Structure formats: C-alpha cells, structure tokens
mmCIF file of C-alpha atoms in Angstrom:
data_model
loop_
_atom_site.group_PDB
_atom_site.id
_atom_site.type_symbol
_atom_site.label_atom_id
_atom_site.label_comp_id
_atom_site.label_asym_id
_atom_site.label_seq_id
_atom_site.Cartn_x
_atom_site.Cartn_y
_atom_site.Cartn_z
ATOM 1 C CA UNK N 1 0.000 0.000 0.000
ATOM 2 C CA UNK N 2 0.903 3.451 -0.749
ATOM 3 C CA UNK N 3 2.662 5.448 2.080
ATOM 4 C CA UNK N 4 0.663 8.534 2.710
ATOM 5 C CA UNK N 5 -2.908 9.888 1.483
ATOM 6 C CA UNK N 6 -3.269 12.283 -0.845
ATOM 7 C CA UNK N 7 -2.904 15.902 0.401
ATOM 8 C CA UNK N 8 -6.712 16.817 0.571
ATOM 9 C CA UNK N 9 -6.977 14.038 2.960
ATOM 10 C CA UNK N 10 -4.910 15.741 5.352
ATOM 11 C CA UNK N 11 -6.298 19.083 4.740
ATOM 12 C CA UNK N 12 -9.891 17.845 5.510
ATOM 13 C CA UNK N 13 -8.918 15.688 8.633
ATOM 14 C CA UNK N 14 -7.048 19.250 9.692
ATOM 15 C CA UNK N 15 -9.848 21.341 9.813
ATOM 16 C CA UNK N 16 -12.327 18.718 11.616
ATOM 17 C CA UNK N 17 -9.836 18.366 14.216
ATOM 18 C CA UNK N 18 -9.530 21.918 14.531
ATOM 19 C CA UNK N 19 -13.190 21.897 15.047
ATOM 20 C CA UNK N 20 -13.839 19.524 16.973
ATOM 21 C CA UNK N 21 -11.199 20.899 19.424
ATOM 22 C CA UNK N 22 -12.792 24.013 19.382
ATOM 23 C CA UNK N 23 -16.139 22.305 20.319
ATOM 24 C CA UNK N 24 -15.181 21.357 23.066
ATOM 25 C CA UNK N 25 -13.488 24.648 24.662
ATOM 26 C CA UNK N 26 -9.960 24.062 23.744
ATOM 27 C CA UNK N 27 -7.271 26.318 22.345
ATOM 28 C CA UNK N 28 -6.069 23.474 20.237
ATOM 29 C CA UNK N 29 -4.048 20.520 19.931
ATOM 30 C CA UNK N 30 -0.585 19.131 20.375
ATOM 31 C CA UNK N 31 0.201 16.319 18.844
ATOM 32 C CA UNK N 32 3.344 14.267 18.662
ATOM 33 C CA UNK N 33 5.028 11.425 16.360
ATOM 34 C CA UNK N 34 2.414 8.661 17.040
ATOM 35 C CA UNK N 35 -0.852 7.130 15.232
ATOM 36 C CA UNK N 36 -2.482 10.518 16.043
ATOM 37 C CA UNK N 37 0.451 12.157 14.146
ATOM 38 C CA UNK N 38 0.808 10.077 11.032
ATOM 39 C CA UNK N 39 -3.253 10.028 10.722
ATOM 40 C CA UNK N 40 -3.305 13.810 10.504
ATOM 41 C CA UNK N 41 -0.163 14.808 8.243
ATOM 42 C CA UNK N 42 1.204 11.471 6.955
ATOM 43 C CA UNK N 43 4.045 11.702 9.254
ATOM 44 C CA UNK N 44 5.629 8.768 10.212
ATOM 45 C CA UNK N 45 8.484 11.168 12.467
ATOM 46 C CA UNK N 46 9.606 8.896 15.621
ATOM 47 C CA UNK N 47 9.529 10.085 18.937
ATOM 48 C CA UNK N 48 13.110 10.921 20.459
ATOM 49 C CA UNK N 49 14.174 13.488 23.331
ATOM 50 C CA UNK N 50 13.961 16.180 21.267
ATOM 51 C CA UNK N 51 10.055 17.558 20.462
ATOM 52 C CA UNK N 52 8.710 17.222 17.579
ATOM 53 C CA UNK N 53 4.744 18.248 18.002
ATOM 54 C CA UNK N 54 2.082 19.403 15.371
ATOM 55 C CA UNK N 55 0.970 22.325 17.192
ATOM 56 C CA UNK N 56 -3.058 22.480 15.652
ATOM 57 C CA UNK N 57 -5.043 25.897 16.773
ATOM 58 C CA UNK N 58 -8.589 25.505 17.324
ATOM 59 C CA UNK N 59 -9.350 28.979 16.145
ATOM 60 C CA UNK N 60 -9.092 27.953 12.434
ATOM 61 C CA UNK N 61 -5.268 29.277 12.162
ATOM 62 C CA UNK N 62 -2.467 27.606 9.981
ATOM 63 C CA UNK N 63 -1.311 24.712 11.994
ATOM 64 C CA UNK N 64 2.530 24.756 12.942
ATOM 65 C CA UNK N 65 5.335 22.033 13.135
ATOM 66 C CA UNK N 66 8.064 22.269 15.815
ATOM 67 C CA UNK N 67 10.715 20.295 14.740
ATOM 68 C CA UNK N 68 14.027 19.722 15.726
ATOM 69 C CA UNK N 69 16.350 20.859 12.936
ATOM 70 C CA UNK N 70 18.690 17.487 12.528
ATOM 71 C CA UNK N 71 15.240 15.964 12.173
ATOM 72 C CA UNK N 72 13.653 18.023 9.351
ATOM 73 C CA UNK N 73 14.348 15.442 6.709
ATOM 74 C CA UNK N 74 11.801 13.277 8.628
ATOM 75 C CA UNK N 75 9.009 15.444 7.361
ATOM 76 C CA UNK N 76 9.620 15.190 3.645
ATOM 77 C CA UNK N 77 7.786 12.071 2.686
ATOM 78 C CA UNK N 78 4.814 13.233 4.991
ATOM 79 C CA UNK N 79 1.643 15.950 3.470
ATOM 80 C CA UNK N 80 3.569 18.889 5.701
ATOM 81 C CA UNK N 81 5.215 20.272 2.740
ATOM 82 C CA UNK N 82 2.185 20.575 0.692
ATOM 83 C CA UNK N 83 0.004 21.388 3.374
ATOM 84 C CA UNK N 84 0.518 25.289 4.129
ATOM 85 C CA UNK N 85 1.739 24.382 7.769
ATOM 86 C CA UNK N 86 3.953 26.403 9.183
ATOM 87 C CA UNK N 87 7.338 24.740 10.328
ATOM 88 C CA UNK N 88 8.846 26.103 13.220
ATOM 89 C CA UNK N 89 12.583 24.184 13.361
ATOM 90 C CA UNK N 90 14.501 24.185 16.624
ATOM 91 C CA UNK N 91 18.213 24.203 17.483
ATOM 92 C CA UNK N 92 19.458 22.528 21.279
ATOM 93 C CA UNK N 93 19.925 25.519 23.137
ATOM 94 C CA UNK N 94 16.184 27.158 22.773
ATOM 95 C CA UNK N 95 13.192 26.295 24.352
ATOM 96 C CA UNK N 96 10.697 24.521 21.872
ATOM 97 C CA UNK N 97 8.116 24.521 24.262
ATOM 98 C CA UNK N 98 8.005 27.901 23.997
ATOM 99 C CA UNK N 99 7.500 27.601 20.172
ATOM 100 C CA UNK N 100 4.563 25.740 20.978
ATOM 101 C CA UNK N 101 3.004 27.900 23.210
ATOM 102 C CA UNK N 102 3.539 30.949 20.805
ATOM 103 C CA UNK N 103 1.133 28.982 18.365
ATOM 104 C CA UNK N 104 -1.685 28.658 20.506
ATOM 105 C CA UNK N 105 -3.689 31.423 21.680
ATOM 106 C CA UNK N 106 -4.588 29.931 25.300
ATOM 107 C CA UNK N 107 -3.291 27.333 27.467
ATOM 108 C CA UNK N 108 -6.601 24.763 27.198
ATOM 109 C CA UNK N 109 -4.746 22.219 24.971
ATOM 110 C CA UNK N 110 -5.403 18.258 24.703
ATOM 111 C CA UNK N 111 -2.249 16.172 23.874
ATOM 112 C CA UNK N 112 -1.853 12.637 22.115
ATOM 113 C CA UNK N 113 -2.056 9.874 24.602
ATOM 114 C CA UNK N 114 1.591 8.937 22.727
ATOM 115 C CA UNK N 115 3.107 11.836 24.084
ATOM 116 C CA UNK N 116 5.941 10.800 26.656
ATOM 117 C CA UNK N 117 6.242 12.254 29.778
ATOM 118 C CA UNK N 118 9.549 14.136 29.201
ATOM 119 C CA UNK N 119 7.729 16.549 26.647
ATOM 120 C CA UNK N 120 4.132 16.488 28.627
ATOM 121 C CA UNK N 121 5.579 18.327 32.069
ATOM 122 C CA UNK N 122 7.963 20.891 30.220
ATOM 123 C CA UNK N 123 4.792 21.730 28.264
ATOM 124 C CA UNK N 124 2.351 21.864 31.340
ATOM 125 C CA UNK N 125 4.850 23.947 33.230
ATOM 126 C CA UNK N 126 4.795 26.330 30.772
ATOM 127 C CA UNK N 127 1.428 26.613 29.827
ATOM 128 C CA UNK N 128 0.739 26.619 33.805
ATOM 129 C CA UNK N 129 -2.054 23.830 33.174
ATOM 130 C CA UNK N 130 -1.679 20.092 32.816
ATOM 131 C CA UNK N 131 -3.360 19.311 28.964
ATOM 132 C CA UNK N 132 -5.952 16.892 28.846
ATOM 133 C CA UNK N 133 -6.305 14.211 26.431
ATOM 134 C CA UNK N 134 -7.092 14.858 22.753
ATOM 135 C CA UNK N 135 -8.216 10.934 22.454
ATOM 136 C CA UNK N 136 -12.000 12.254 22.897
ATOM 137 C CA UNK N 137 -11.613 14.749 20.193
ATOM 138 C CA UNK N 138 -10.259 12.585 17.434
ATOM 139 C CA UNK N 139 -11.749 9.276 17.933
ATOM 140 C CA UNK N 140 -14.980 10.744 16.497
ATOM 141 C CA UNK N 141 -12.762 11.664 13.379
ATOM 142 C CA UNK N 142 -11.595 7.870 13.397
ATOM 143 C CA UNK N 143 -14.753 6.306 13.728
ATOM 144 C CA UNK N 144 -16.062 6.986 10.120
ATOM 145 C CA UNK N 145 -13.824 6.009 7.893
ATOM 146 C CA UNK N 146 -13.560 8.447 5.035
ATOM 147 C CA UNK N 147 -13.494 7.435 1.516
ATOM 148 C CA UNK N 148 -9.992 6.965 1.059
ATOM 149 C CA UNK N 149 -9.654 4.757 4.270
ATOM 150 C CA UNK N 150 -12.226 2.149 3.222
ATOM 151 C CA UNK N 151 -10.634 2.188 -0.408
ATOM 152 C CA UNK N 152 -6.776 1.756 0.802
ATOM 153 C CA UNK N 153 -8.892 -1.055 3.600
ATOM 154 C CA UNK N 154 -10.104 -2.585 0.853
ATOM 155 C CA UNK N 155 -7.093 -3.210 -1.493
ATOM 156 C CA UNK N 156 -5.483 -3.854 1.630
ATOM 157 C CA UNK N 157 -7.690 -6.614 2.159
ATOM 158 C CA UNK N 158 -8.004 -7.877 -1.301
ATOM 159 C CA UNK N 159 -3.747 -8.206 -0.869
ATOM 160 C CA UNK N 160 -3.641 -10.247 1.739
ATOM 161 C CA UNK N 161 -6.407 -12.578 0.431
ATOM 162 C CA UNK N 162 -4.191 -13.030 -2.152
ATOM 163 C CA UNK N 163 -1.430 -14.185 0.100
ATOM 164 C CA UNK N 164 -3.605 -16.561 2.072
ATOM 165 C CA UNK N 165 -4.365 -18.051 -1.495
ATOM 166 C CA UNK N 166 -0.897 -19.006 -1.926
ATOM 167 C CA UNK N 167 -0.168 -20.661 1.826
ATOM 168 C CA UNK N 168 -0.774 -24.139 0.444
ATOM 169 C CA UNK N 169 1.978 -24.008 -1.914
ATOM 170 C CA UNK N 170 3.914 -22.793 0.385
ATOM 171 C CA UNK N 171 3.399 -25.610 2.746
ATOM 172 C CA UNK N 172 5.517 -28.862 1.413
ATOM 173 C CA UNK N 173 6.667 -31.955 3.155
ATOM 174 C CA UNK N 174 10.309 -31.106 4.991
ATOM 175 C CA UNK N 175 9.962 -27.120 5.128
ATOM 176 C CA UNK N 176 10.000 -25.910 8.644
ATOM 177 C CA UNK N 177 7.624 -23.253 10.165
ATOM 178 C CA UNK N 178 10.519 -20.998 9.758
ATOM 179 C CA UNK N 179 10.656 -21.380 6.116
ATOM 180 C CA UNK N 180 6.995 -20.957 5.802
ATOM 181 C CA UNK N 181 6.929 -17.762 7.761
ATOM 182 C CA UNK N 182 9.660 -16.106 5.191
ATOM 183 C CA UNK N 183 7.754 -17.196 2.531
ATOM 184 C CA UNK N 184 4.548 -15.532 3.628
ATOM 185 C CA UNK N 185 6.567 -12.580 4.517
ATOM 186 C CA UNK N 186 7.825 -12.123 0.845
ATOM 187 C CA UNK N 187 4.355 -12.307 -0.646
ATOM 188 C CA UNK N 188 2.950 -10.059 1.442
ATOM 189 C CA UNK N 189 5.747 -7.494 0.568
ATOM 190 C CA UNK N 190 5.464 -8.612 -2.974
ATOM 191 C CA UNK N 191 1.376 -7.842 -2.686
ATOM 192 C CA UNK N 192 2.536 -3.925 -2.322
ATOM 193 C CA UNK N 193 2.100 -4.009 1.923
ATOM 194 C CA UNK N 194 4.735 -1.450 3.200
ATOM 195 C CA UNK N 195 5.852 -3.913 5.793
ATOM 196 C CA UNK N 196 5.032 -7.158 7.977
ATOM 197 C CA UNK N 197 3.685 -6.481 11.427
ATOM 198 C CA UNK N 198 3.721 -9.915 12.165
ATOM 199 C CA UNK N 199 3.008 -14.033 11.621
ATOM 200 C CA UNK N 200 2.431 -17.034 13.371
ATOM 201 C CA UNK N 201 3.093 -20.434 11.689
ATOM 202 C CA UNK N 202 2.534 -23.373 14.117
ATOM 203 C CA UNK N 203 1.750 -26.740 13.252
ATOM 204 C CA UNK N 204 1.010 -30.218 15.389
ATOM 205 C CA UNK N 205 1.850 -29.362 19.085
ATOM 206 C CA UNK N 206 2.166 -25.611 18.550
ATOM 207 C CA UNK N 207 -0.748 -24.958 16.182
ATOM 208 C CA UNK N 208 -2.271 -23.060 18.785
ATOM 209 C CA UNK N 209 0.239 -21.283 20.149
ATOM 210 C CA UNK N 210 0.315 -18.925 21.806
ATOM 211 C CA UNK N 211 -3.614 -19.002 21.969
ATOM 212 C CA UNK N 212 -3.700 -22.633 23.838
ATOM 213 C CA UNK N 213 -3.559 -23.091 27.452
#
C-alpha cells in the first residue's frame, strides 16, 4: 500500500480536528510522532528526546510544526510540505516549548495519549495547566472512515487474500515453520504491503500457540 494519502486528505482531517477541538473549549491541539500524528499529516516522524509536536489551533489558524532541525528530513515524505503548515525548526539551546506555546492562543490544549512524559511536564509547566487528552476529540474523526480509508482497507484486504491463497503451496513436506513464515513474509511485501507487522506459523503441538492453554 501506498505510504501517505493524498494531500486533501490531510487538509480535511485538519480542519475537523480543529473543530472539533474548538467544540469542546480548547485552544487546540498538540500532537506528537504517534498514530495521532501520522493520521493527521502522513508523518511517520519517531519520537526521540527532542520535540517534535504538530501544534493544531482551534481557532481555524495555519497549523505549525516544531521540529528539531537534525530531524527536518523526517518530514519530507509526509503531506507537511504541501500542506501550508507552518514549520517552526529548533536548534538545542532554545526552548521549543516555547515555540509551541507561541502557536496557541490559550493554554486549554489536549495532547496525544503517545506523548511521553519528558515533553508532557515541560509543556504543562509552561502553559501553567496540565493538557488533557485529545483521544475524545479525534476518535470521532476515526470512527467513520472516510473514503480513502475504506478504499486503501479494501485493497489492503483484497492483498492479503491473495497471500492466504498461496499458503498451500507454500506448505511442502520437509519445510519448517521458519521457512513458511519467510515465505509468507515475501508475498505479502510482494502484494505492495509497506511492511510485515507480524506471523504465526505453528503446526502439530504448537498450532495453537500462543492461543492454547
């Protein structure tokens, strides 16, 4: 599957989060490298000791990216560039809380669930409030799938019915589980998945494991 919606996807998932954030009486969002991240921009940033955070004002504003700069090149491949955000990079020596704060326009914020505690108490400290969660705001957003989810769901799924076709040629007399497991591996690469979360081959003894008692 392909990496990254197309831009308009983004865009549209933008402005219903900033809406739905300001429905419920915040200032915005801060969001860090996460699920919450890459299902808003595309991003698929990691989370290290340095803050990276889309900063998302509820008032409507042009959302901002703080970003360390060693880490910029993480953004490329996400919808940032084409999205009109603004990106605010950061060098070790300033305070990129602060660069947060300065997008927002009040201290009521909600936070991913994924941010990490090291970023979370700078942030409260300096916004004088502990955030809240943003997991009731965009849930609602990820309840309904929009179009483009239930298409890239659906070749998704047509690709790994594919692969399940094929298991029985894979299985021949004197292979090991081991083997099997590469081969399904390959085809699911092969089927245009980005990558293999995991897979369980077990046979005789262990063909319930580890679901047995």
């Amino acid at each position: 599957m392909t990496g990254r919606f197309s831009t308009d996807v983004y865009a549209q998932r933008l402005r219903v989060a900033a809406a739905s954030a300001a429905e419920a009486g915040l200032a915005g969002l801060v969001i860090t490298p996460g699920y919450d991240l890459r299902y808003l921009v595309g991003s698929r940033a990691q989370t290290f000791e340095r803050l990276t955070a889309l900063v998302l004002p509820a008032d409507g504003s042009a959302p901002t990216v703080v970003v360390p700069r060693l880490e910029l090149a993480a953004l490329k491949e996400s919808a940032v560039p084409d999205l009109g955000v603004t990106v605010r990079d950061w060098v070790d020596g300033e305070n990129p809380y602060q660069l947060v704060a300065d997008a927002l326009t009040g201290s009521a914020v909600a936070v991913t669930d994924a941010m990490p505690a090291l970023h979370l108490l700078p942030l409260a400290d300096l916004l004088g409030t502990v955030p809240v969660l943003a997991t009731d705001v965009l849930r609602r957003l990820r309840m309904i799938k929009d179009p483009a989810e239930i298409d890239a769901l659906r070749k998704a799924g047509a690709a790994i019915d594919r692969v399940h076709a094929r298991v029985p040629e894979f299985l021949v007399p004197g292979r090991t589980e081991a083997d099997v497991s590469a081969d399904i591996a390959e085809a699911i690469v092969a089927e245009g998945h980005s990558a293999v979360a995991f897979i369980i081959v077990g046979s005789g003894p262990n063909g319930a494991d580890p679901h047995h008692e």
